[in-house]
Amino acid sequence: AQSVTQLDSHVSVSEGTPVLLRCNYSSSYSPSLFWYVQHPNKGLQLLLKYTSAATLVKGINGFEAEFKKSETSFHLTKPSAHMSDAAEYFCVVSDLGNTGKLIFGQGTTLQVKP
Amino acid sequence: GAVVSQHPSRVICKSGTSVKIECRSLDFQATTMFWYRQFPKQSLMLMATSNEGSKATYEQGVEKDKFLINHASLTLSTLTVTSAHPEDSSFYICSARDPQGFTNEKLFFGSGTQLSVL
């Protein structure tokens, strides 16, 4: 079965410093992986997705993630944090068969300090 | 881009009443919609898959008689929480799949509904 594990429940960075949100996945096949962001009491917005094309995926708002099969990781990074980046971030894997069902990680709360 | 509208955004109800939440795809026809539940500070858990014109498929542990799902048209799915109790208080989010896109790359989420049962 597919699963994702977000290694940090809470990450705190200063504005202007790099962001690293860690995610490891478990899958018996080449997965489709996503990062979503959720602002308080809001729905989810897709940041980026990996679907077996380029391993370095660029998303919106300056975020990117690198798929590393050898490490079964899909960490999310951003060179310079902005106050507006403070939110909840979810690493997500799609189910086998592309039925549309998504399996969410536990989430990482990103705090950005001025 | 594609938009999924979810209504209401927030609802407060008395224990024992039923609450209906609507999820609409505004510019595409969604043959499949999904309903998630999110407890405070926790991740999203899939409750059920809603298929247009057929019965919903519920995840293990989700009471189908408690959470009624209707997907009567290609643009609308509804989730009704029947005889709501305080433990049903949660954030409910729907998503819709645009079949014209490449499956999981075309999933769009509603903005969520915060249900509070008193």
mmCIF file of C-alpha atoms in Angstrom, chain B residues 19-92:
data_model
loop_
_atom_site.group_PDB
_atom_site.id
_atom_site.type_symbol
_atom_site.label_atom_id
_atom_site.label_comp_id
_atom_site.label_asym_id
_atom_site.label_seq_id
_atom_site.Cartn_x
_atom_site.Cartn_y
_atom_site.Cartn_z
ATOM 1 C CA VAL B 19 -26.708 19.270 7.610
ATOM 2 C CA LYS B 20 -26.195 19.245 3.855
ATOM 3 C CA ILE B 21 -22.942 20.330 2.233
ATOM 4 C CA GLU B 22 -22.760 20.981 -1.490
ATOM 5 C CA CYS B 23 -19.800 20.578 -3.807
ATOM 6 C CA ARG B 24 -20.034 21.944 -7.317
ATOM 7 C CA SER B 25 -17.633 21.843 -10.224
ATOM 8 C CA LEU B 26 -18.095 25.176 -11.951
ATOM 9 C CA ASP B 27 -16.455 24.769 -15.331
ATOM 10 C CA PHE B 28 -16.072 21.064 -15.884
ATOM 11 C CA GLN B 29 -18.116 17.918 -15.497
ATOM 12 C CA ALA B 30 -16.885 15.797 -12.639
ATOM 13 C CA THR B 31 -17.819 12.158 -12.905
ATOM 14 C CA THR B 32 -15.988 11.537 -9.657
ATOM 15 C CA MET B 33 -15.884 13.604 -6.509
ATOM 16 C CA PHE B 34 -14.262 12.864 -3.188
ATOM 17 C CA TRP B 35 -15.184 13.808 0.351
ATOM 18 C CA TYR B 36 -12.550 14.278 3.027
ATOM 19 C CA ARG B 37 -12.725 14.990 6.709
ATOM 20 C CA GLN B 38 -10.101 16.890 8.629
ATOM 21 C CA PHE B 39 -9.891 17.100 12.399
ATOM 22 C CA PRO B 40 -8.074 20.050 13.957
ATOM 23 C CA LYS B 41 -4.340 19.910 13.448
ATOM 24 C CA GLN B 42 -4.648 16.622 11.589
ATOM 25 C CA SER B 43 -4.440 15.402 8.045
ATOM 26 C CA LEU B 44 -7.249 14.808 5.616
ATOM 27 C CA MET B 45 -8.920 11.436 5.691
ATOM 28 C CA LEU B 46 -10.854 10.219 2.700
ATOM 29 C CA MET B 47 -14.436 9.432 3.637
ATOM 30 C CA ALA B 48 -15.952 8.363 0.367
ATOM 31 C CA THR B 49 -15.776 8.464 -3.391
ATOM 32 C CA SER B 50 -18.829 9.857 -5.081
ATOM 33 C CA ASN B 51 -19.622 8.611 -8.574
ATOM 34 C CA GLU B 52 -22.223 10.313 -10.721
ATOM 35 C CA GLY B 53 -25.287 8.175 -11.153
ATOM 36 C CA SER B 54 -24.217 5.404 -8.811
ATOM 37 C CA LYS B 55 -23.774 4.710 -5.133
ATOM 38 C CA ALA B 56 -20.871 6.214 -3.301
ATOM 39 C CA THR B 57 -17.980 4.067 -2.194
ATOM 40 C CA TYR B 58 -17.204 4.545 1.476
ATOM 41 C CA GLU B 59 -13.876 4.039 3.166
ATOM 42 C CA GLN B 60 -13.577 1.568 5.972
ATOM 43 C CA GLY B 61 -15.000 2.878 9.207
ATOM 44 C CA VAL B 62 -17.204 5.543 7.639
ATOM 45 C CA GLU B 63 -20.914 5.066 8.333
ATOM 46 C CA LYS B 64 -22.797 5.337 5.074
ATOM 47 C CA ASP B 65 -26.107 5.893 6.860
ATOM 48 C CA LYS B 66 -24.555 8.714 8.823
ATOM 49 C CA PHE B 67 -22.886 10.442 5.922
ATOM 50 C CA LEU B 68 -25.228 10.355 2.962
ATOM 51 C CA ILE B 69 -23.680 11.171 -0.383
ATOM 52 C CA ASN B 70 -25.624 12.003 -3.505
ATOM 53 C CA HIS B 71 -24.045 12.688 -6.883
ATOM 54 C CA ALA B 72 -27.109 13.297 -8.991
ATOM 55 C CA SER B 73 -25.486 15.374 -11.709
ATOM 56 C CA LEU B 74 -22.083 15.789 -13.307
ATOM 57 C CA THR B 75 -21.494 19.055 -11.500
ATOM 58 C CA LEU B 76 -22.951 18.481 -8.055
ATOM 59 C CA SER B 77 -22.278 16.144 -5.150
ATOM 60 C CA THR B 78 -23.823 16.575 -1.728
ATOM 61 C CA LEU B 79 -22.809 15.253 1.656
ATOM 62 C CA THR B 80 -25.520 15.122 4.297
ATOM 63 C CA VAL B 81 -24.523 14.584 7.898
ATOM 64 C CA THR B 82 -27.601 13.015 9.426
ATOM 65 C CA SER B 83 -28.541 13.409 13.074
ATOM 66 C CA ALA B 84 -25.365 15.320 13.732
ATOM 67 C CA HIS B 85 -23.624 15.049 17.079
ATOM 68 C CA PRO B 86 -20.757 17.043 18.562
ATOM 69 C CA GLU B 87 -18.260 14.374 17.526
ATOM 70 C CA ASP B 88 -19.194 15.079 13.910
ATOM 71 C CA SER B 89 -17.788 18.573 14.258
ATOM 72 C CA SER B 90 -14.984 18.779 11.747
ATOM 73 C CA PHE B 91 -13.719 20.414 8.573
ATOM 74 C CA TYR B 92 -15.133 18.708 5.492
#
